[in-house]
Short mmCIF file of C-alpha atoms in Angstrom, two decimals:
data_model
loop_
_atom_site.label_atom_id
_atom_site.label_comp_id
_atom_site.label_asym_id
_atom_site.label_seq_id
_atom_site.Cartn_x
_atom_site.Cartn_y
_atom_site.Cartn_z
CA MET L 1 -101.01 -12.75 93.82
CA THR L 2 -101.31 -15.55 96.35
CA LEU L 3 -99.23 -18.62 95.55
CA ASP L 4 -100.99 -20.83 98.06
CA VAL L 5 -103.66 -22.36 95.83
CA PRO L 6 -105.18 -25.85 95.48
CA PRO L 7 -103.07 -28.13 93.22
CA ASP L 8 -105.65 -28.04 90.42
CA GLN L 9 -105.26 -24.26 90.16
CA LYS L 10 -101.47 -24.26 90.05
CA ALA L 11 -101.37 -24.57 86.27
CA GLN L 12 -103.48 -21.42 86.02
CA VAL L 13 -101.13 -19.52 88.34
CA CYS L 14 -98.17 -20.68 86.21
CA ALA L 15 -99.95 -19.44 83.09
CA VAL L 16 -100.51 -16.04 84.73
CA MET L 17 -96.84 -15.91 85.82
CA THR L 18 -95.68 -16.84 82.30
CA HIS L 19 -97.89 -14.15 80.78
CA GLY L 20 -96.65 -11.48 83.21
CA MET L 21 -93.01 -12.46 82.78
CA GLN L 22 -93.18 -12.46 78.98
CA ALA L 23 -94.97 -9.08 79.02
CA ARG L 24 -92.30 -7.49 81.25
CA ILE L 25 -89.21 -9.14 79.77
CA PRO L 26 -89.00 -9.01 75.96
CA HIS L 27 -86.05 -11.41 75.72
CA ASN L 28 -87.85 -14.07 77.78
CA ARG L 29 -90.73 -13.68 75.31
CA ALA L 30 -88.31 -14.06 72.37
CA LEU L 31 -87.03 -17.31 73.91
CA GLY L 32 -90.56 -18.54 74.72
CA LEU L 33 -89.72 -19.14 78.41
CA GLU L 34 -92.56 -20.62 80.49
CA VAL L 35 -93.09 -21.02 84.23
CA ILE L 36 -94.17 -24.64 84.73
CA ASP L 37 -94.09 -25.02 88.53
CA TYR L 38 -93.16 -23.14 91.68
CA ALA L 39 -92.74 -23.51 95.45
CA ALA L 40 -92.09 -21.07 98.31
CA SER L 41 -88.74 -19.81 96.99
CA GLU L 42 -88.30 -22.04 93.94
CA VAL L 43 -89.31 -22.08 90.32
CA TRP L 44 -89.23 -24.52 87.42
CA MET L 45 -88.99 -22.85 84.03
CA ARG L 46 -89.04 -24.37 80.53
CA LEU L 47 -87.03 -23.33 77.46
CA PRO L 48 -88.85 -24.96 74.52
CA TYR L 49 -86.45 -26.54 72.03
CA ASP L 50 -86.25 -24.41 68.90
CA ALA L 51 -83.96 -24.80 65.85
CA LYS L 52 -83.25 -21.04 65.94
CA LEU L 53 -81.47 -21.50 69.32
CA VAL L 54 -79.03 -24.15 68.10
CA GLY L 55 -75.33 -23.47 68.70
CA ASN L 56 -73.84 -26.40 66.79
CA PRO L 57 -75.71 -27.22 63.58
CA ALA L 58 -73.90 -30.57 63.28
CA THR L 59 -75.41 -31.88 66.50
CA GLY L 60 -78.51 -29.71 66.99
CA VAL L 61 -77.39 -28.94 70.55
CA LEU L 62 -78.70 -25.63 71.93
CA HIS L 63 -76.24 -22.75 72.30
CA GLY L 64 -74.87 -22.08 75.78
CA GLY L 65 -76.15 -18.51 75.51
CA ALA L 66 -79.76 -19.72 75.47
CA ILE L 67 -79.04 -21.82 78.58
CA SER L 68 -77.45 -18.76 80.27
CA SER L 69 -80.56 -16.69 79.55
CA LEU L 70 -82.81 -19.46 80.90
CA MET L 71 -80.69 -19.78 84.06
CA ASP L 72 -80.54 -16.01 84.66
CA ALA L 73 -84.31 -15.78 84.17
CA ALA L 74 -85.08 -18.74 86.45
CA CYS L 75 -82.71 -17.57 89.21
CA GLY L 76 -84.21 -14.07 89.07
CA PHE L 77 -87.75 -15.46 89.13
CA ALA L 78 -87.04 -17.70 92.13
CA THR L 79 -85.65 -14.63 93.91
CA MET L 80 -88.80 -12.64 93.20
CA ILE L 81 -91.00 -15.48 94.47
CA ALA L 82 -88.86 -15.56 97.64
CA LEU L 83 -89.21 -11.77 97.98
CA GLY L 84 -92.99 -12.05 97.64
CA GLY L 85 -93.53 -10.65 94.15
CA PRO L 86 -92.00 -8.56 91.36
CA SER L 87 -89.06 -6.71 92.93
CA PRO L 88 -86.25 -4.56 91.61
CA ILE L 89 -83.23 -6.86 91.53
CA ALA L 90 -80.02 -6.97 89.46
CA THR L 91 -77.83 -9.98 88.73
CA LEU L 92 -74.43 -9.52 90.42
CA ASP L 93 -72.84 -12.70 89.20
CA LEU L 94 -73.72 -16.03 87.66
CA ARG L 95 -71.64 -19.17 87.32
CA ILE L 96 -72.69 -22.04 85.09
CA ASP L 97 -70.99 -25.42 85.05
CA TYR L 98 -71.76 -27.40 81.90
CA LEU L 99 -72.01 -31.04 82.95
CA LYS L 100 -73.00 -32.52 79.59
CA PRO L 101 -74.47 -31.30 76.30
CA ALA L 102 -78.22 -30.68 76.09
CA ILE L 103 -80.08 -33.47 74.29
CA PRO L 104 -80.97 -32.26 70.77
CA GLY L 105 -84.70 -31.84 70.28
CA GLY L 106 -85.51 -31.77 74.00
CA ASP L 107 -86.93 -28.85 75.98
CA VAL L 108 -84.61 -27.65 78.76
CA ILE L 109 -86.05 -27.30 82.28
CA ALA L 110 -84.36 -25.00 84.80
CA HIS L 111 -84.95 -25.41 88.51
CA ALA L 112 -83.80 -22.50 90.68
CA HIS L 113 -83.96 -22.12 94.45
CA CYS L 114 -83.37 -18.82 96.26
CA PHE L 115 -81.98 -20.30 99.47
CA LYS L 116 -80.88 -17.15 101.29
CA ILE L 117 -82.07 -13.57 101.42
CA THR L 118 -80.22 -10.82 103.23
CA ARG L 119 -80.93 -7.11 103.42
CA HIS L 120 -78.99 -6.37 100.23
CA VAL L 121 -78.23 -9.67 98.50
CA CYS L 122 -80.12 -12.83 97.44
CA PHE L 123 -78.34 -16.17 96.88
CA VAL L 124 -79.62 -18.69 94.36
CA ARG L 125 -78.59 -22.07 93.05
CA GLY L 126 -80.11 -24.30 90.44
CA THR L 127 -79.80 -26.94 87.77
CA ALA L 128 -80.91 -27.45 84.19
CA TYR L 129 -82.01 -30.79 82.77
CA VAL L 130 -83.75 -32.20 79.73
CA HIS L 131 -85.61 -35.36 80.73
CA ASP L 132 -84.26 -36.34 84.12
CA ALA L 133 -83.88 -33.92 87.04
CA ASN L 134 -81.33 -36.34 88.53
CA ASP L 135 -79.11 -36.15 85.42
CA PRO L 136 -78.61 -32.38 84.97
CA ILE L 137 -76.88 -30.83 81.96
CA ALA L 138 -75.78 -27.75 83.91
CA SER L 139 -75.60 -26.37 87.43
CA VAL L 140 -75.75 -22.70 88.37
CA ALA L 141 -74.96 -20.41 91.28
CA ALA L 142 -76.01 -16.76 91.22
CA THR L 143 -76.30 -13.71 93.44
CA PHE L 144 -78.70 -10.79 93.01
CA ALA L 145 -78.57 -7.31 94.49
CA ARG L 146 -81.81 -5.95 95.93
CA LYS L 147 -82.22 -2.48 94.54
CA ALA L 148 -83.84 0.22 96.66
CA ARG L 149 -87.33 1.13 95.54
CA LYS L 150 -87.86 4.82 94.90
CA PRO L 151 -90.15 6.08 97.68
CA LYS L 152 -93.63 7.05 96.52
CA LYS L 153 -94.58 10.72 96.87
CA ASP L 154 -97.52 10.02 99.18
CA GLY L 155 -95.27 8.07 101.53
CA SER L 156 -97.05 4.74 101.01
CA PRO L 157 -94.82 1.63 100.86
CA MET W 1 -81.77 -27.69 59.41
CA THR W 2 -79.59 -28.36 56.40
CA ALA W 3 -76.23 -27.05 57.57
CA THR W 4 -73.80 -29.54 59.04
CA LEU W 5 -70.61 -28.90 60.92
CA SER W 6 -68.53 -32.07 61.10
CA PRO W 7 -64.88 -31.72 62.20
CA ALA W 8 -63.83 -31.66 58.52
CA ALA W 9 -66.50 -29.07 57.70
CA LEU W 10 -65.43 -26.94 60.66
CA GLU W 11 -61.82 -27.06 59.51
CA GLY W 12 -62.84 -26.11 55.96
CA LEU W 13 -65.04 -23.27 57.20
CA LEU W 14 -62.29 -21.92 59.44
CA GLN W 15 -59.78 -22.09 56.59
CA ARG W 16 -62.10 -20.17 54.26
CA ALA W 17 -62.82 -17.57 56.95
CA ARG W 18 -59.12 -17.11 57.67
CA GLU W 19 -58.25 -16.77 53.99
CA ALA W 20 -60.97 -14.15 53.60
CA ARG W 21 -59.86 -12.59 56.92
CA ASP W 22 -63.56 -12.62 57.76
CA PRO W 23 -64.53 -14.43 61.00
CA SER W 24 -68.20 -13.51 60.43
CA LEU W 25 -68.33 -16.59 58.16
CA LEU W 26 -68.12 -18.65 61.37
CA VAL W 27 -71.24 -17.18 62.99
CA ALA W 28 -73.21 -17.35 59.74
CA ALA W 29 -73.31 -21.13 60.41
CA ILE W 30 -74.73 -20.76 63.94
CA PRO W 31 -78.53 -20.36 64.10
CA TYR W 32 -78.44 -18.92 67.65
CA ALA W 33 -75.97 -16.20 66.58
CA GLN W 34 -78.45 -15.10 63.93
CA PHE W 35 -81.32 -15.16 66.46
CA LEU W 36 -79.34 -13.00 68.88
CA GLY W 37 -77.80 -10.58 66.38
CA LEU W 38 -74.26 -11.62 67.24
CA GLU W 39 -71.51 -10.41 64.94
CA ILE W 40 -67.82 -11.28 64.93
CA GLU W 41 -65.15 -8.95 63.58
CA LEU W 42 -61.44 -9.42 63.01
CA GLU W 43 -59.21 -7.67 65.51
CA GLY W 44 -55.45 -8.16 65.60
CA ASP W 45 -54.71 -11.88 65.74
CA GLY W 46 -58.09 -12.65 67.24
CA VAL W 47 -61.72 -11.59 67.04
CA ARG W 48 -64.04 -9.06 68.60
CA GLY W 49 -67.73 -9.73 69.28
CA ARG W 50 -70.58 -7.32 68.72
CA LEU W 51 -74.15 -7.71 69.98
CA ARG W 52 -76.28 -5.66 67.57
CA TYR W 53 -78.95 -3.90 69.65
CA ASP W 54 -82.53 -5.00 69.17
CA GLU W 55 -85.60 -4.53 71.36
CA SER W 56 -85.91 -8.32 71.74
CA LEU W 57 -82.67 -8.29 73.82
CA ILE W 58 -84.24 -6.25 76.63
CA GLY W 59 -84.54 -7.91 80.04
CA ASP W 60 -85.89 -4.98 82.03
CA ALA W 61 -88.16 -2.66 80.07
CA THR W 62 -88.44 -0.09 82.90
CA ILE W 63 -84.75 0.98 82.79
CA PRO W 64 -84.42 -0.21 79.90
CA ALA W 65 -81.55 -2.70 80.25
CA LEU W 66 -80.26 -5.64 78.21
CA HIS W 67 -81.15 -9.14 79.47
CA GLY W 68 -78.22 -10.60 81.43
CA GLY W 69 -78.44 -13.78 79.37
CA THR W 70 -77.79 -11.91 76.13
CA ILE W 71 -74.65 -10.31 77.59
CA ALA W 72 -73.55 -13.77 78.81
CA ALA W 73 -74.10 -15.16 75.31
CA LEU W 74 -71.96 -12.40 73.79
CA LEU W 75 -69.11 -13.05 76.25
CA GLU W 76 -69.22 -16.84 75.93
CA SER W 77 -69.46 -16.76 72.13
CA THR W 78 -66.60 -14.27 71.78
CA ALA W 79 -64.41 -16.46 74.03
CA ILE W 80 -65.20 -19.59 71.97
CA LEU W 81 -64.67 -17.92 68.61
CA ASP W 82 -61.47 -16.15 69.67
CA VAL W 83 -59.98 -19.48 70.80
CA LEU W 84 -61.19 -21.23 67.62
CA TRP W 85 -59.77 -18.45 65.42
CA ARG W 86 -56.32 -18.79 67.02
CA GLU W 87 -56.17 -22.62 66.93
CA GLU W 88 -53.14 -23.90 65.04
CA ASP W 89 -52.51 -27.65 64.90
CA GLU W 90 -55.77 -29.36 65.67
CA ILE W 91 -59.05 -27.62 64.87
CA VAL W 92 -61.61 -28.39 67.56
CA LEU W 93 -64.81 -26.50 68.37
CA PRO W 94 -64.18 -25.38 71.98
CA ARG W 95 -66.82 -26.52 74.47
CA THR W 96 -67.66 -24.60 77.62
CA ILE W 97 -66.81 -26.28 80.93
CA THR W 98 -67.50 -23.37 83.27
CA PHE W 99 -68.69 -19.86 82.63
CA THR W 100 -68.52 -17.22 85.40
CA ILE W 101 -69.83 -13.73 84.75
CA ASP W 102 -69.79 -10.60 86.88
CA TYR W 103 -72.36 -7.98 85.99
CA LEU W 104 -70.87 -4.53 86.60
CA ARG W 105 -73.30 -2.07 85.04
CA SER W 106 -76.68 -2.34 83.37
CA GLY W 107 -76.49 -2.81 79.61
CA ARG W 108 -77.97 0.19 77.85
CA PRO W 109 -80.06 -0.24 74.68
CA VAL W 110 -77.14 0.21 72.27
CA ASP W 111 -74.63 -2.13 70.59
CA THR W 112 -72.31 -4.01 72.96
CA LEU W 113 -68.73 -4.92 72.07
CA CYS W 114 -66.66 -7.73 73.53
CA ARG W 115 -62.96 -8.51 73.62
CA ALA W 116 -61.32 -11.77 74.73
CA SER W 117 -57.90 -12.44 76.15
CA ILE W 118 -56.45 -15.91 76.63
CA VAL W 119 -55.20 -16.31 80.20
CA ARG W 120 -53.84 -19.83 79.82
CA GLN W 121 -53.62 -22.04 76.77
CA GLY W 122 -53.40 -25.69 77.77
CA LYS W 123 -53.56 -28.83 75.65
CA ARG W 124 -57.04 -29.70 76.86
CA VAL W 125 -58.30 -26.63 78.69
CA VAL W 126 -58.09 -22.97 77.73
CA VAL W 127 -58.88 -20.21 80.22
CA VAL W 128 -60.21 -17.04 78.63
CA SER W 129 -61.02 -13.67 80.18
CA VAL W 130 -63.68 -11.64 78.34
CA SER W 131 -65.01 -8.14 78.80
CA ALA W 132 -68.11 -6.41 77.37
CA PHE W 133 -68.39 -2.66 76.93
CA GLN W 134 -70.51 -0.09 75.12
CA GLU W 135 -69.86 2.94 72.95
CA ALA W 136 -66.16 2.05 72.72
CA ASP W 137 -65.63 2.87 76.40
CA GLU W 138 -63.45 -0.07 77.42
CA SER W 139 -62.60 1.55 80.75
CA ARG W 140 -66.20 1.03 81.92
CA PRO W 141 -67.08 -2.61 81.16
CA ILE W 142 -70.71 -3.64 81.69
CA ALA W 143 -69.67 -7.24 82.41
CA THR W 144 -66.58 -9.41 82.63
CA ALA W 145 -66.37 -13.20 82.56
CA VAL W 146 -63.92 -16.06 82.86
CA VAL W 147 -64.57 -19.05 80.61
CA HIS W 148 -62.96 -22.49 80.86
CA LEU W 149 -63.09 -24.18 77.47
CA LEU W 150 -62.40 -27.82 76.60
CA VAL W 151 -60.42 -28.15 73.39
CA ALA W 152 -59.61 -31.88 73.56
CA ARG W 153 -60.39 -33.70 70.32
CA ASP W 154 -61.51 -36.85 72.16
CA THR W 155 -65.27 -36.61 72.60
CA SER W 156 -65.69 -39.91 74.45
CA ASP W 157 -66.07 -37.92 77.68
CA ALA W 158 -68.93 -35.89 76.20
CA ASP W 159 -71.29 -37.15 78.88
#
């Protein structure tokens, strides 16, 4: 899949990415995660607000677990974009700083950027926000291990 | 959404759960815990978390392995509920400040258990270490995490 498309076709590419991701990753489908934008080694992913994901019924604020899943998914997706497509990776570690509670009723957007790739490890950082990218609710740092692909029998890459 | 959880309601709920020695009453009030299949059991003076396996928790269908986010949710929730269960004077719903998880092994498609241990209990901040394991094999955790929780009653610094 080429990512270098005219701006008017980007929405279609995002729809294809969302479809593929939800087909491969059942929990991302259960959460309703969507790819809404991307760049060379970055992704923007949306967690639609849903009452079933609420952690505190008094406030309607989403549970931190749903934010963790969104962040893990977005960081992994940014890594795959940086690696040039679906790749076998495993999360090594993930740190989330909660800066403020999510705004009840609002979708949460995660922005993740895979800023460094080495032979064995990929480094990612990102933020989550509701309405304003400059006023994030959480920040994240994660590392992923690149897992070796099993060689194909015919020797092709 | 009809349920409410004001400070007074939280205190009442915790009191009922303690009297019944049944911390699962606490997660019954949390919609996300129901969505995830998160269960909380009494263990010693604290609680133990259980993530009931379901296909919707899978993050990598080819292995298959649990989604890292679901393991994170189990660890964070167990830390919060263990601290809440042990609170004595003031009852405050702990709020996560930082959450740092190390993934050690892939989560197999079975139930996952989680145990918390309080590293430092402060007046405002509690540091909790949590560990997730499967099939009762605590010597081979699939993930460990450190959680910093805010337990200050004052919510004026909420944002």
